[in-house]
Coordinates of C-alpha atoms in Angstrom, one line a residue:
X1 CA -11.0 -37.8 42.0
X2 CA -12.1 -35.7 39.6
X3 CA -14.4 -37.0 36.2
X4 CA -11.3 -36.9 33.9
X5 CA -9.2 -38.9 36.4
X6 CA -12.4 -41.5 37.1
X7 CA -11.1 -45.3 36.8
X8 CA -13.8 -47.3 35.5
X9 CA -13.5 -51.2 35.1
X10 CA -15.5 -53.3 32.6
X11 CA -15.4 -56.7 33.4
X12 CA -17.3 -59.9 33.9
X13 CA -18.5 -61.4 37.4
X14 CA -16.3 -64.8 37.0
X15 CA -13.7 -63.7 34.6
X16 CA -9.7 -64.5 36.0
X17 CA -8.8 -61.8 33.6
X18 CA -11.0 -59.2 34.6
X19 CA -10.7 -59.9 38.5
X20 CA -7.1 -59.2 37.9
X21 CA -7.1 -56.2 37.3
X22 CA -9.5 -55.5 40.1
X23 CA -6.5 -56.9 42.1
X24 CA -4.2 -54.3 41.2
X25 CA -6.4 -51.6 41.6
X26 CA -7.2 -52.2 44.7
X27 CA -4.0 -53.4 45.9
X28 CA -2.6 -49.9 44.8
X29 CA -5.4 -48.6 46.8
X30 CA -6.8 -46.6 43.2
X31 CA -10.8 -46.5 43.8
X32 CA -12.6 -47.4 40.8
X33 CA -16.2 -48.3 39.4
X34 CA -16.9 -51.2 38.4
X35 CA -19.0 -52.1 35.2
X36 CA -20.2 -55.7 35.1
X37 CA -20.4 -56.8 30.9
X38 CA -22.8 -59.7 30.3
X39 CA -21.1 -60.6 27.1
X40 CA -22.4 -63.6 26.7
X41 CA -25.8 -62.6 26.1
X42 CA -25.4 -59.3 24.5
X43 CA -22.3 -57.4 24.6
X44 CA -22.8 -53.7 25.4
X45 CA -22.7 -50.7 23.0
X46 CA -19.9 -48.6 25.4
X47 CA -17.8 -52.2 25.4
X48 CA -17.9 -52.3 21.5
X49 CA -16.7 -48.9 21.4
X50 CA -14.1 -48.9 24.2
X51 CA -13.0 -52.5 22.3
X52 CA -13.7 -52.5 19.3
X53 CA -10.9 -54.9 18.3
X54 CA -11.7 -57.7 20.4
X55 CA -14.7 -57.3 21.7
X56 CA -13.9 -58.4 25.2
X57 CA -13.5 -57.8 28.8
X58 CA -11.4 -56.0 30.4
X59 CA -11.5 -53.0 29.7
X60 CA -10.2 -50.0 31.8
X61 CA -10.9 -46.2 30.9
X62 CA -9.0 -44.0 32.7
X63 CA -8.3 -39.9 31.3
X64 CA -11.3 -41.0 28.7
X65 CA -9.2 -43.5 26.9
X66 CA -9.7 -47.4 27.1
X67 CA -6.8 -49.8 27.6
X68 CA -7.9 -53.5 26.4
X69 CA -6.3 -57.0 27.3
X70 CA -5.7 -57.7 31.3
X71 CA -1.7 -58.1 31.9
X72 CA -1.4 -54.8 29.2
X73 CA -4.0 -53.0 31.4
X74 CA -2.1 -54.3 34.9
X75 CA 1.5 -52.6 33.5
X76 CA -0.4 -49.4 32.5
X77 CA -1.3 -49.4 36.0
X78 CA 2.1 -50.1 37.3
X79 CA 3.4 -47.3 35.0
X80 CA 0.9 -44.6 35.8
X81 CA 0.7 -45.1 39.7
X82 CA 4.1 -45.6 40.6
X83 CA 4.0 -44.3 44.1
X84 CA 2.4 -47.7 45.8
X85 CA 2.5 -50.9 45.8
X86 CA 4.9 -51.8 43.3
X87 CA 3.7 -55.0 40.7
X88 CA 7.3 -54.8 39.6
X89 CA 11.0 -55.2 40.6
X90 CA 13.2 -52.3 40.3
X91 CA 16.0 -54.6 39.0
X92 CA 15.6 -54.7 35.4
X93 CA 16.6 -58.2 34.6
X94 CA 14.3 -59.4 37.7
X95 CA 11.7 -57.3 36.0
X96 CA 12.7 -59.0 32.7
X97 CA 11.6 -62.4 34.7
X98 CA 8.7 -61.8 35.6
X99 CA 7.4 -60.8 32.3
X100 CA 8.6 -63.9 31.3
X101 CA 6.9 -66.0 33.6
X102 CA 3.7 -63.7 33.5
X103 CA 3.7 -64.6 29.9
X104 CA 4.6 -67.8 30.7
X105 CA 1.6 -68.5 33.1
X106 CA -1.3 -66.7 31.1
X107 CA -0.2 -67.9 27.2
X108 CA 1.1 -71.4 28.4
X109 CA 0.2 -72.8 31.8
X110 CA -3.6 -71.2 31.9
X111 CA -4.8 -72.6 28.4
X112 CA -3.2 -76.1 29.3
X113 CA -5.0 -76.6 32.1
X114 CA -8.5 -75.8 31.3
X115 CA -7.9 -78.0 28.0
X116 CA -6.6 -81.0 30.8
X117 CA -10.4 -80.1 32.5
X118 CA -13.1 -79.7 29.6
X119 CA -10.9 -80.6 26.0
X120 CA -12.2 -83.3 24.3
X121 CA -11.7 -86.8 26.2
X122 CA -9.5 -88.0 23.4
X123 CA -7.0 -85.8 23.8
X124 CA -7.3 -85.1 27.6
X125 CA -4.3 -87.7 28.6
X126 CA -2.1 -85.5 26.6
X127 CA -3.6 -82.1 28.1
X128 CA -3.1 -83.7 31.5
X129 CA 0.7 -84.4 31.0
X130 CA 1.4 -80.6 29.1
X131 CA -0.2 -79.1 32.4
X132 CA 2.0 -81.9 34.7
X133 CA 4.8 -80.3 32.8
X134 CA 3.2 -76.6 32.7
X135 CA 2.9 -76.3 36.4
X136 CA 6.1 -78.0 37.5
X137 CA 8.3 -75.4 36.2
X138 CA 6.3 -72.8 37.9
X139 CA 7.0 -74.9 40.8
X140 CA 10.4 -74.6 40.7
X141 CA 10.3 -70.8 39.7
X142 CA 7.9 -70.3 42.9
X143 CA 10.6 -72.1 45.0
X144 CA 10.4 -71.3 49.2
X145 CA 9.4 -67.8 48.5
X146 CA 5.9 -66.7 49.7
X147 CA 4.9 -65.3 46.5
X148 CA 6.3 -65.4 43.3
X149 CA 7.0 -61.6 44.1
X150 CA 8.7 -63.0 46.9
X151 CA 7.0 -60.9 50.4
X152 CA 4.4 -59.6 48.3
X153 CA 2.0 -60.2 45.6
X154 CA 3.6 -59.0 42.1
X155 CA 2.7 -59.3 38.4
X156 CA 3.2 -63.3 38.5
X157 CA 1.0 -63.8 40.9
X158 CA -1.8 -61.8 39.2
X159 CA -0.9 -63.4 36.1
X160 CA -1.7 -66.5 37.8
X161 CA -5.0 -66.0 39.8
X162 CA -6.7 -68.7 37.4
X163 CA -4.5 -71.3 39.2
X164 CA -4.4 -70.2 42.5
X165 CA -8.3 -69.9 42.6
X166 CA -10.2 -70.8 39.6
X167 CA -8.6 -73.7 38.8
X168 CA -9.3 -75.7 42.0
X169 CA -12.5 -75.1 41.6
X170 CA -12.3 -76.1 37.7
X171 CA -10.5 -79.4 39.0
X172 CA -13.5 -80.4 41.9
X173 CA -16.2 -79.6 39.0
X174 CA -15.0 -81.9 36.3
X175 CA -13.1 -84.5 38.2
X176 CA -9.5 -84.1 37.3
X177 CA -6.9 -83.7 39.7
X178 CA -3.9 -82.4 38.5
X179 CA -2.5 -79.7 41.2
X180 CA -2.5 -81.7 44.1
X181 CA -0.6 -81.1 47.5
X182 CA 1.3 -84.0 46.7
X183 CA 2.5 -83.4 43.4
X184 CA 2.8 -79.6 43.8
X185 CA 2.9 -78.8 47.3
X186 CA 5.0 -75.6 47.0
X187 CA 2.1 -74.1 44.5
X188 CA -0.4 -75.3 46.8
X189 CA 1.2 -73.3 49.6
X190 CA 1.4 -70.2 47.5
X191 CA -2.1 -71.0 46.4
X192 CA -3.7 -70.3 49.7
X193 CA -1.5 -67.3 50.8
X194 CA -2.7 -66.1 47.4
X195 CA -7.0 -66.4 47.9
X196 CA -6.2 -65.9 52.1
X197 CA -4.3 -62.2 51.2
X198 CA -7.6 -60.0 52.8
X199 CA -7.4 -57.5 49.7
X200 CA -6.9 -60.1 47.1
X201 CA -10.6 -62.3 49.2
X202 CA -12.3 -58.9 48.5
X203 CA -12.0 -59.6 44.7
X204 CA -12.6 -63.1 44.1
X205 CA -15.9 -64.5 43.1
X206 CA -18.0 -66.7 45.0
X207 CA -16.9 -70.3 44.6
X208 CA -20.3 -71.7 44.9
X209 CA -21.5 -69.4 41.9
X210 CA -18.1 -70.6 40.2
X211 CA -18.5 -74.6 41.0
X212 CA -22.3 -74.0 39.5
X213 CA -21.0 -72.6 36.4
X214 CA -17.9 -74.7 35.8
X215 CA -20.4 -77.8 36.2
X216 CA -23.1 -76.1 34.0
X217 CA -19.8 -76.5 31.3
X218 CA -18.4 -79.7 32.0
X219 CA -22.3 -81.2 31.6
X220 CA -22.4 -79.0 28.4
X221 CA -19.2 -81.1 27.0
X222 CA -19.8 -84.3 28.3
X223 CA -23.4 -84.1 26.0
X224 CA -21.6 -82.9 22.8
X225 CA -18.9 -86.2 23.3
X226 CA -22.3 -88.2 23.5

């Protein structure tokens, strides 16, 4: 790969958002480099110039230009390598779908459910029934298939790494079971194809690193309720 064709990746270590796209790449079987962003302790020259809007990760440069904001950067990939691995249905109105519940999952579902975890206890009933309510229609979207992509992993699925992965993690950390095998077992199931797909295990972060840093934060709001 020539230097104007060079993929490069700015993201962060334990971000959902950034380890999708990561997913796709290498899914699609595009190599890449990858450019870790602390930006929580100071956020890089290149990533305020490639980003200048919102001053976050991801970021993918590809061709010299930078495409900001993970699902946007996962359909620029779809659209520029068509040839493997499709994110995307061919039918139109199935495509249609899955935007919807891609949206659905990263606006709606995600936000609930770390609120349910680490919002303020007052309010944390009410984040825990929102997320009840969040999850169960993405229960009955997932149905029997594998994926929500049906045999393979698609744009849902990536759209919902947080909950296959992160969120379990989130859940041990700070106590609060919500997506349980009872409750949800068909998202449970999909769950585990999801972090046991060998491509997708490549990507994800370590969960002891995650469990340190998700506890670091639930001890962080536990002292500010004080």
């Amino acid at each position: 790969m020539n230097q104007e064709e060079q993929v490069q990746v700015l993201g962060l270590w334990g971000s959902p958002f950034s380890k999708r796209v990561e997913m796709v790449l290498k899914l699609k079987g595009i190599p890449y480099e990858y450019i870790e962003e602390d930006v929580y302790v100071q956020k890089s020259p290149r990533l305020l110039k490639l980003n200048p809007i919102h001053k976050k990760v991801p970021v993918l440069v590809h061709q010299g230009k930078s495409i900001a904001e993970s699902l946007v950067i996962v359909e620029y990939i779809e659209d520029t390598w068509t040839t493997s691995y499709p994110m995307l249905p061919h039918d139109p109105y199935e495509r249609s779908m899955a935007r919807f519940w891609a949206k659905y999952a990263d606006d709606k579902v995600m936000s609930t459910l770390w609120k349910a975890c680490w919002g303020p206890e007052s309010e944390r009933e009410k984040m825990v029934e929102e997320a009840y309510d969040g999850l169960k229609y993405l229960e009955e979207e997932l149905g029997d298939k594998q994926f929500f992509g049906g045999e393979t992993i698609g744009l849902v699925d990536i759209a919902a790494d947080f909950i296959a992965y992160w969120f379990g993690i989130a859940q041990e950390a700070s106590g609060v079971m919500i997506m349980t095998a009872e409750r949800f077992p068909k998202l449970q199931r999909w769950s585990q194809n999801f972090v046991r797909n060998n491509i997708i295990k490549e990507v994800l972060p370590p969960k002891e690193k995650l469990m340190a840093l998700f506890k670091a934060q639930f001890g962080n709001n536990a002292s500010n309720e004080a």
